[in-house]
Every structure is written in C-alpha cells, then in structure tokens.
C-alpha cells in the first residue's frame, strides 16, 4: 500500500518532469490500494491487488491522460473491460468501480521571437492560462516594453543558449516566429528531437518545405519532421499579428483537445468551404 508521502512525492516528480500522473483507486469499502500511472512511462508504483485489475486500470489511465480533458473519472469494470477479459472472474463483479484522478503539469508555451506576432501570441496564450516564456537575442524585444505582463518570462540571449537553458517536456508547446527564416531554422534544429507536445514554425509553404528537405538530407528522421506544424496555425485567413496569434493558439488547442478544426454549424456559408 502506498503512503500519502509516496503518492505526494510521485506527483511532485511527474509534474516536475512535465508529465501527467494518474492515481487509480478501487472504490470499495476499506480498499486502500492505489496504482500510479505516469504519462509516457506506464505504471510507476503501487497495485490494485490483482494483475488483471492493474492491466485494465493501466489501459484506461493511458486513454484519460492522452485525452487531456478529464481530471476525475469513475468507471464500472463492465464499462472498460475488454472482450478478452470478459471470461475472467471480474465479469461477475459488475459493481466494482475504479476512480481515476489525473494530475497535470502547468501548460507551458515557449515563443522564439519577440516581434509583433510573438507579442500577440503571448497575449493570446495568457488568456488560455499558459505559462509563457519568450526568447529573443535582441534585448529590446525581450523586454517589458514589449511584454508588460509580469507573468511572462523573458530570456534575452542567443536562441540556442536560451533554448538549452529551458527544460522542454511533454507539457511544453513551442512557437517559432523569429525575425527571419535563418533564425527559425536554428530554433527548429535545437528542439526538433525534444519531447514537446507541439512544435510550430512560421513561414510560407515554399520556405518551410525547403527547410524540411534540407533537414531530411542532413539525416533528420522523417517522423521528427512530421511532428512540426509548419506553416503554423489553422487556415482562418489571418492577416494581422493578432489574427495570426489566434490561428496559432487555435491549432494548439486542437492538438491538445483532439478537435477537427471544422465549423460546428451544419448549415450556412462556412459549409461550402468543407
């Protein structure tokens, strides 16, 4: 049986590593067993007392962590048992219920580039409760004059050094919007193999294709390049920095929540665009 201190330490470690942690409990009178499941790692401590229960709990915990929408959920065994397990003793314990409590790390957004688009993205991200860090090698652009919100962290140094100083985790989202394609590519090279939830880079389709092809020739794995959202953002016809920022943040929300990006309305002028 896990102690409260062990559970607390596990939560602290997982969140510190930027990973979600699910605490799974049996909802039975007197039951005190817990199973801890970490994002990307699987079971890290504890047990529910039976291997088959642990297997069912693990499978459902992984789904809930990936879903990124729920923090507390309760399931009856009959709801989540799979076909291969229906012949087990659990099939007669339909009243058995599991409680899933998901602890998630704070959302982090790293913006490379403190220009007009970077400033607009930072504002939009704060509205969505992201912890925002801006990196720019120009002191005047990584300044409180450009980013007056004191909750936005500023790093005024070389992009490579700035990114190396930052711990990138599965809770991290990276937006590359520097002043030029050379700096964009420098930033992309630095983060492309990092475990960020989202990596997006600004630029025209032609320019971003050129960068992708160059990186492929240099040996960067295709699956790493496929993770990169570039050109960045959803196609909403954005023109101004503020509109571009909302297109970028809408894409990040889509990645987190699993949406389609399509209009919800089944009628009206936007249906013609589908």
Tab-separated table of C-alpha atoms in Angstrom:
chain	number	residue	atom	x	y	z
A	1	UNK	CA	0.000	0.000	0.000
A	2	UNK	CA	1.340	3.407	-0.966
A	3	UNK	CA	1.647	6.026	1.748
A	4	UNK	CA	0.416	9.597	1.321
A	5	UNK	CA	4.035	10.755	1.241
A	6	UNK	CA	4.894	8.312	-1.552
A	7	UNK	CA	1.931	9.474	-3.613
A	8	UNK	CA	2.775	13.124	-2.990
A	9	UNK	CA	6.405	12.580	-3.998
A	10	UNK	CA	5.354	10.758	-7.170
A	11	UNK	CA	3.034	13.611	-8.151
A	12	UNK	CA	5.756	16.171	-7.485
A	13	UNK	CA	8.291	14.257	-9.567
A	14	UNK	CA	5.954	13.669	-12.504
A	15	UNK	CA	4.772	17.269	-12.648
A	16	UNK	CA	8.360	18.461	-12.301
A	17	UNK	CA	9.213	16.357	-15.351
A	18	UNK	CA	6.270	17.864	-17.224
A	19	UNK	CA	4.309	14.590	-17.228
A	20	UNK	CA	0.769	13.836	-16.113
A	21	UNK	CA	0.150	11.245	-13.402
A	22	UNK	CA	-2.973	9.157	-12.886
A	23	UNK	CA	-3.855	7.838	-9.433
A	24	UNK	CA	-6.187	4.855	-9.765
A	25	UNK	CA	-8.161	3.670	-6.731
A	26	UNK	CA	-10.623	0.865	-6.045
A	27	UNK	CA	-13.960	2.289	-4.918
A	28	UNK	CA	-14.685	-0.472	-2.421
A	29	UNK	CA	-15.314	-0.147	1.275
A	30	UNK	CA	-11.999	-0.387	3.071
A	31	UNK	CA	-9.947	-0.616	-0.130
A	32	UNK	CA	-6.719	1.369	0.134
A	33	UNK	CA	-4.740	0.114	-2.853
A	34	UNK	CA	-3.516	2.644	-5.391
A	35	UNK	CA	-1.896	2.314	-8.796
A	36	UNK	CA	0.124	5.233	-10.170
A	37	UNK	CA	0.427	5.592	-13.946
A	38	UNK	CA	2.737	8.214	-15.452
A	39	UNK	CA	2.413	9.726	-18.910
A	40	UNK	CA	4.871	8.065	-21.260
A	41	UNK	CA	6.172	5.658	-18.605
A	42	UNK	CA	3.242	3.457	-17.608
A	43	UNK	CA	2.895	2.096	-14.045
A	44	UNK	CA	5.429	3.659	-11.700
A	45	UNK	CA	4.226	2.499	-8.283
A	46	UNK	CA	1.533	0.592	-6.438
A	47	UNK	CA	-1.016	-2.045	-7.393
A	48	UNK	CA	-4.753	-2.631	-7.134
A	49	UNK	CA	-4.048	-6.093	-5.773
A	50	UNK	CA	-4.747	-8.151	-8.891
A	51	UNK	CA	-2.792	-8.225	-12.139
A	52	UNK	CA	-5.918	-8.132	-14.281
A	53	UNK	CA	-7.175	-5.062	-12.421
A	54	UNK	CA	-3.831	-3.355	-12.930
A	55	UNK	CA	-3.980	-4.131	-16.663
A	56	UNK	CA	-7.481	-2.693	-17.017
A	57	UNK	CA	-6.609	0.371	-14.948
A	58	UNK	CA	-3.420	0.989	-16.930
A	59	UNK	CA	-5.224	0.835	-20.267
A	60	UNK	CA	-7.906	3.290	-19.144
A	61	UNK	CA	-5.423	5.617	-17.412
A	62	UNK	CA	-3.368	5.915	-20.604
A	63	UNK	CA	-6.534	6.890	-22.514
A	64	UNK	CA	-7.529	9.503	-19.935
A	65	UNK	CA	-4.056	11.035	-19.808
A	66	UNK	CA	-3.939	11.310	-23.605
A	67	UNK	CA	-7.455	12.757	-23.742
A	68	UNK	CA	-6.331	15.846	-21.802
A	69	UNK	CA	-9.918	16.757	-20.911
A	70	UNK	CA	-10.729	14.962	-17.682
A	71	UNK	CA	-9.151	15.218	-14.260
A	72	UNK	CA	-11.533	12.951	-12.341
A	73	UNK	CA	-13.412	9.988	-13.778
A	74	UNK	CA	-15.197	6.914	-12.414
A	75	UNK	CA	-15.773	3.743	-14.421
A	76	UNK	CA	-17.502	0.490	-13.631
A	77	UNK	CA	-15.498	-2.587	-14.588
A	78	UNK	CA	-18.174	-3.530	-17.109
A	79	UNK	CA	-17.573	-0.271	-18.983
A	80	UNK	CA	-13.847	-0.712	-19.528
A	81	UNK	CA	-13.187	-4.457	-19.521
A	82	UNK	CA	-12.197	-5.730	-22.974
A	83	UNK	CA	-13.501	-8.775	-24.820
A	84	UNK	CA	-10.535	-10.949	-23.843
A	85	UNK	CA	-11.203	-10.312	-20.164
A	86	UNK	CA	-14.963	-10.915	-20.128
A	87	UNK	CA	-14.433	-14.578	-19.241
A	88	UNK	CA	-12.414	-13.677	-16.154
A	89	UNK	CA	-13.678	-13.576	-12.581
A	90	UNK	CA	-14.164	-9.828	-12.965
A	91	UNK	CA	-17.194	-10.345	-15.191
A	92	UNK	CA	-19.171	-11.348	-12.103
A	93	UNK	CA	-18.068	-8.239	-10.198
A	94	UNK	CA	-20.001	-5.705	-12.241
A	95	UNK	CA	-20.395	-3.446	-9.210
A	96	UNK	CA	-16.618	-2.918	-8.991
A	97	UNK	CA	-15.681	0.675	-9.774
A	98	UNK	CA	-12.384	2.459	-10.371
A	99	UNK	CA	-11.624	6.091	-9.583
A	100	UNK	CA	-9.109	7.894	-11.801
A	101	UNK	CA	-7.573	11.160	-10.573
A	102	UNK	CA	-5.315	12.888	-13.105
A	103	UNK	CA	-2.714	15.441	-12.028
A	104	UNK	CA	-1.477	17.510	-14.964
A	105	UNK	CA	1.544	19.839	-15.138
A	106	UNK	CA	1.036	23.529	-15.956
A	107	UNK	CA	0.835	24.232	-19.675
A	108	UNK	CA	3.994	25.885	-20.979
A	109	UNK	CA	4.471	27.909	-24.143
A	110	UNK	CA	7.922	28.872	-25.394
A	111	UNK	CA	7.916	31.585	-28.042
A	112	UNK	CA	11.056	32.054	-30.121
A	113	UNK	CA	10.861	35.621	-31.343
A	114	UNK	CA	9.634	38.758	-29.621
A	115	UNK	CA	8.324	40.588	-32.683
A	116	UNK	CA	4.731	41.584	-33.430
A	117	UNK	CA	3.497	38.012	-33.879
A	118	UNK	CA	5.356	36.773	-30.800
A	119	UNK	CA	3.839	39.564	-28.727
A	120	UNK	CA	0.332	38.742	-29.941
A	121	UNK	CA	0.822	35.003	-29.327
A	122	UNK	CA	1.992	35.691	-25.772
A	123	UNK	CA	-1.162	37.702	-25.024
A	124	UNK	CA	-3.446	35.059	-26.511
A	125	UNK	CA	-1.655	32.265	-24.647
A	126	UNK	CA	-2.039	34.035	-21.317
A	127	UNK	CA	-5.802	34.170	-21.923
A	128	UNK	CA	-5.669	30.369	-22.184
A	129	UNK	CA	-3.714	30.084	-18.928
A	130	UNK	CA	-0.369	29.063	-20.413
A	131	UNK	CA	2.877	29.801	-18.615
A	132	UNK	CA	4.697	31.806	-21.285
A	133	UNK	CA	8.421	32.233	-21.933
A	134	UNK	CA	9.730	34.453	-24.741
A	135	UNK	CA	13.251	34.097	-26.151
A	136	UNK	CA	14.860	36.733	-28.365
A	137	UNK	CA	18.507	37.584	-28.953
A	138	UNK	CA	17.643	41.282	-29.111
A	139	UNK	CA	17.371	42.837	-25.666
A	140	UNK	CA	14.891	45.450	-26.844
A	141	UNK	CA	12.479	42.712	-27.992
A	142	UNK	CA	12.752	40.551	-24.871
A	143	UNK	CA	11.771	43.468	-22.671
A	144	UNK	CA	8.912	44.697	-20.517
A	145	UNK	CA	8.274	47.415	-23.080
A	146	UNK	CA	7.160	44.692	-25.481
A	147	UNK	CA	5.807	42.263	-22.873
A	148	UNK	CA	4.403	44.244	-19.923
A	149	UNK	CA	2.707	41.210	-18.344
A	150	UNK	CA	4.977	40.313	-15.374
A	151	UNK	CA	3.864	36.676	-15.599
A	152	UNK	CA	5.583	36.308	-18.975
A	153	UNK	CA	9.189	35.145	-18.545
A	154	UNK	CA	11.755	36.792	-20.807
A	155	UNK	CA	15.095	35.387	-21.976
A	156	UNK	CA	17.283	37.910	-23.805
A	157	UNK	CA	20.064	35.837	-25.294
A	158	UNK	CA	21.116	33.746	-28.270
A	159	UNK	CA	18.320	31.381	-29.351
A	160	UNK	CA	20.431	28.238	-28.962
A	161	UNK	CA	21.600	29.197	-25.476
A	162	UNK	CA	18.095	30.279	-24.500
A	163	UNK	CA	16.522	27.015	-25.605
A	164	UNK	CA	19.251	24.947	-23.956
A	165	UNK	CA	18.545	26.689	-20.652
A	166	UNK	CA	14.896	25.645	-20.781
A	167	UNK	CA	13.664	22.172	-19.811
A	168	UNK	CA	11.383	21.031	-22.619
A	169	UNK	CA	8.827	18.430	-21.502
A	170	UNK	CA	5.590	16.847	-22.794
A	171	UNK	CA	3.789	19.855	-21.277
A	172	UNK	CA	5.783	22.250	-23.488
A	173	UNK	CA	4.493	23.907	-26.649
A	174	UNK	CA	6.953	25.700	-28.942
A	175	UNK	CA	6.095	28.510	-31.333
A	176	UNK	CA	8.907	29.617	-33.658
A	177	UNK	CA	8.215	33.108	-35.022
A	178	UNK	CA	11.605	34.812	-35.231
A	179	UNK	CA	12.547	37.716	-37.486
A	180	UNK	CA	13.881	35.527	-40.300
A	181	UNK	CA	13.979	32.028	-41.721
A	182	UNK	CA	17.640	31.538	-40.725
A	183	UNK	CA	16.785	32.054	-37.061
A	184	UNK	CA	13.633	29.938	-37.424
A	185	UNK	CA	15.709	27.043	-38.722
A	186	UNK	CA	18.256	27.441	-35.923
A	187	UNK	CA	15.464	27.166	-33.349
A	188	UNK	CA	13.858	24.197	-35.097
A	189	UNK	CA	17.141	22.295	-35.180
A	190	UNK	CA	17.510	22.838	-31.450
A	191	UNK	CA	14.075	21.488	-30.474
A	192	UNK	CA	13.021	19.021	-33.156
A	193	UNK	CA	14.038	15.959	-31.126
A	194	UNK	CA	12.648	17.274	-27.841
A	195	UNK	CA	9.504	15.751	-26.243
A	196	UNK	CA	7.327	18.853	-26.692
A	197	UNK	CA	3.572	18.438	-27.141
A	198	UNK	CA	3.571	20.912	-30.030
A	199	UNK	CA	6.200	22.462	-32.305
A	200	UNK	CA	5.113	25.072	-34.845
A	201	UNK	CA	7.153	27.270	-37.183
A	202	UNK	CA	6.008	30.298	-39.144
A	203	UNK	CA	6.720	30.707	-42.843
A	204	UNK	CA	5.302	30.189	-46.307
A	205	UNK	CA	4.677	26.681	-47.559
A	206	UNK	CA	7.520	27.008	-50.063
A	207	UNK	CA	10.014	28.180	-47.462
A	208	UNK	CA	9.070	25.605	-44.863
A	209	UNK	CA	9.233	22.842	-47.486
A	210	UNK	CA	12.771	23.953	-48.354
A	211	UNK	CA	13.790	23.732	-44.692
A	212	UNK	CA	12.216	20.283	-44.321
A	213	UNK	CA	14.019	18.984	-47.408
A	214	UNK	CA	17.344	20.341	-46.185
A	215	UNK	CA	16.938	18.708	-42.782
A	216	UNK	CA	15.960	15.397	-44.389
A	217	UNK	CA	19.125	15.442	-46.492
A	218	UNK	CA	21.127	16.035	-43.327
A	219	UNK	CA	19.719	12.898	-41.744
A	220	UNK	CA	16.882	14.231	-39.589
A	221	UNK	CA	14.331	11.428	-39.251
A	222	UNK	CA	11.068	11.952	-41.204
A	223	UNK	CA	8.933	11.154	-38.148
A	224	UNK	CA	10.528	14.075	-36.302
A	225	UNK	CA	9.772	16.445	-39.175
A	226	UNK	CA	6.189	15.182	-39.377
A	227	UNK	CA	5.655	16.471	-35.836
A	228	UNK	CA	6.312	20.053	-36.926
A	229	UNK	CA	3.298	22.236	-37.690
A	230	UNK	CA	4.584	24.417	-40.495
A	231	UNK	CA	3.234	26.617	-41.907
A	232	UNK	CA	1.970	27.249	-38.404
A	233	UNK	CA	-1.658	27.721	-37.367
A	234	UNK	CA	-5.120	26.958	-38.718
A	235	UNK	CA	-6.206	28.441	-42.034
A	236	UNK	CA	-8.665	31.143	-40.980
A	237	UNK	CA	-7.456	33.756	-43.451
A	238	UNK	CA	-5.439	35.534	-40.750
A	239	UNK	CA	-3.638	38.735	-41.779
A	240	UNK	CA	-2.800	40.800	-38.690
A	241	UNK	CA	-0.427	39.654	-35.913
A	242	UNK	CA	-3.405	39.254	-33.597
A	243	UNK	CA	-5.312	37.124	-36.109
A	244	UNK	CA	-2.218	35.007	-36.751
A	245	UNK	CA	-1.827	34.557	-32.991
A	246	UNK	CA	-5.364	33.248	-32.624
A	247	UNK	CA	-4.844	30.894	-35.588
A	248	UNK	CA	-1.737	29.537	-33.846
A	249	UNK	CA	-3.392	29.145	-30.462
A	250	UNK	CA	-6.445	27.537	-32.086
A	251	UNK	CA	-4.156	24.909	-33.602
A	252	UNK	CA	-2.507	24.291	-30.232
A	253	UNK	CA	-5.928	23.829	-28.609
A	254	UNK	CA	-6.883	21.452	-31.430
A	255	UNK	CA	-3.755	19.368	-30.791
A	256	UNK	CA	-4.478	19.267	-27.052
A	257	UNK	CA	-8.198	18.590	-27.234
A	258	UNK	CA	-8.417	16.458	-30.355
A	259	UNK	CA	-10.787	18.634	-32.380
A	260	UNK	CA	-11.267	18.720	-36.143
A	261	UNK	CA	-10.820	22.411	-36.898
A	262	UNK	CA	-14.068	22.349	-38.889
A	263	UNK	CA	-17.030	24.696	-38.326
A	264	UNK	CA	-19.583	23.264	-35.907
A	265	UNK	CA	-22.501	24.584	-37.942
A	266	UNK	CA	-24.027	22.137	-40.425
A	267	UNK	CA	-25.617	24.960	-42.391
A	268	UNK	CA	-24.573	28.408	-43.518
A	269	UNK	CA	-21.800	29.912	-45.648
A	270	UNK	CA	-18.894	28.053	-43.995
A	271	UNK	CA	-20.253	24.659	-45.062
A	272	UNK	CA	-19.208	25.473	-48.633
A	273	UNK	CA	-15.568	25.524	-47.503
A	274	UNK	CA	-15.637	21.903	-46.324
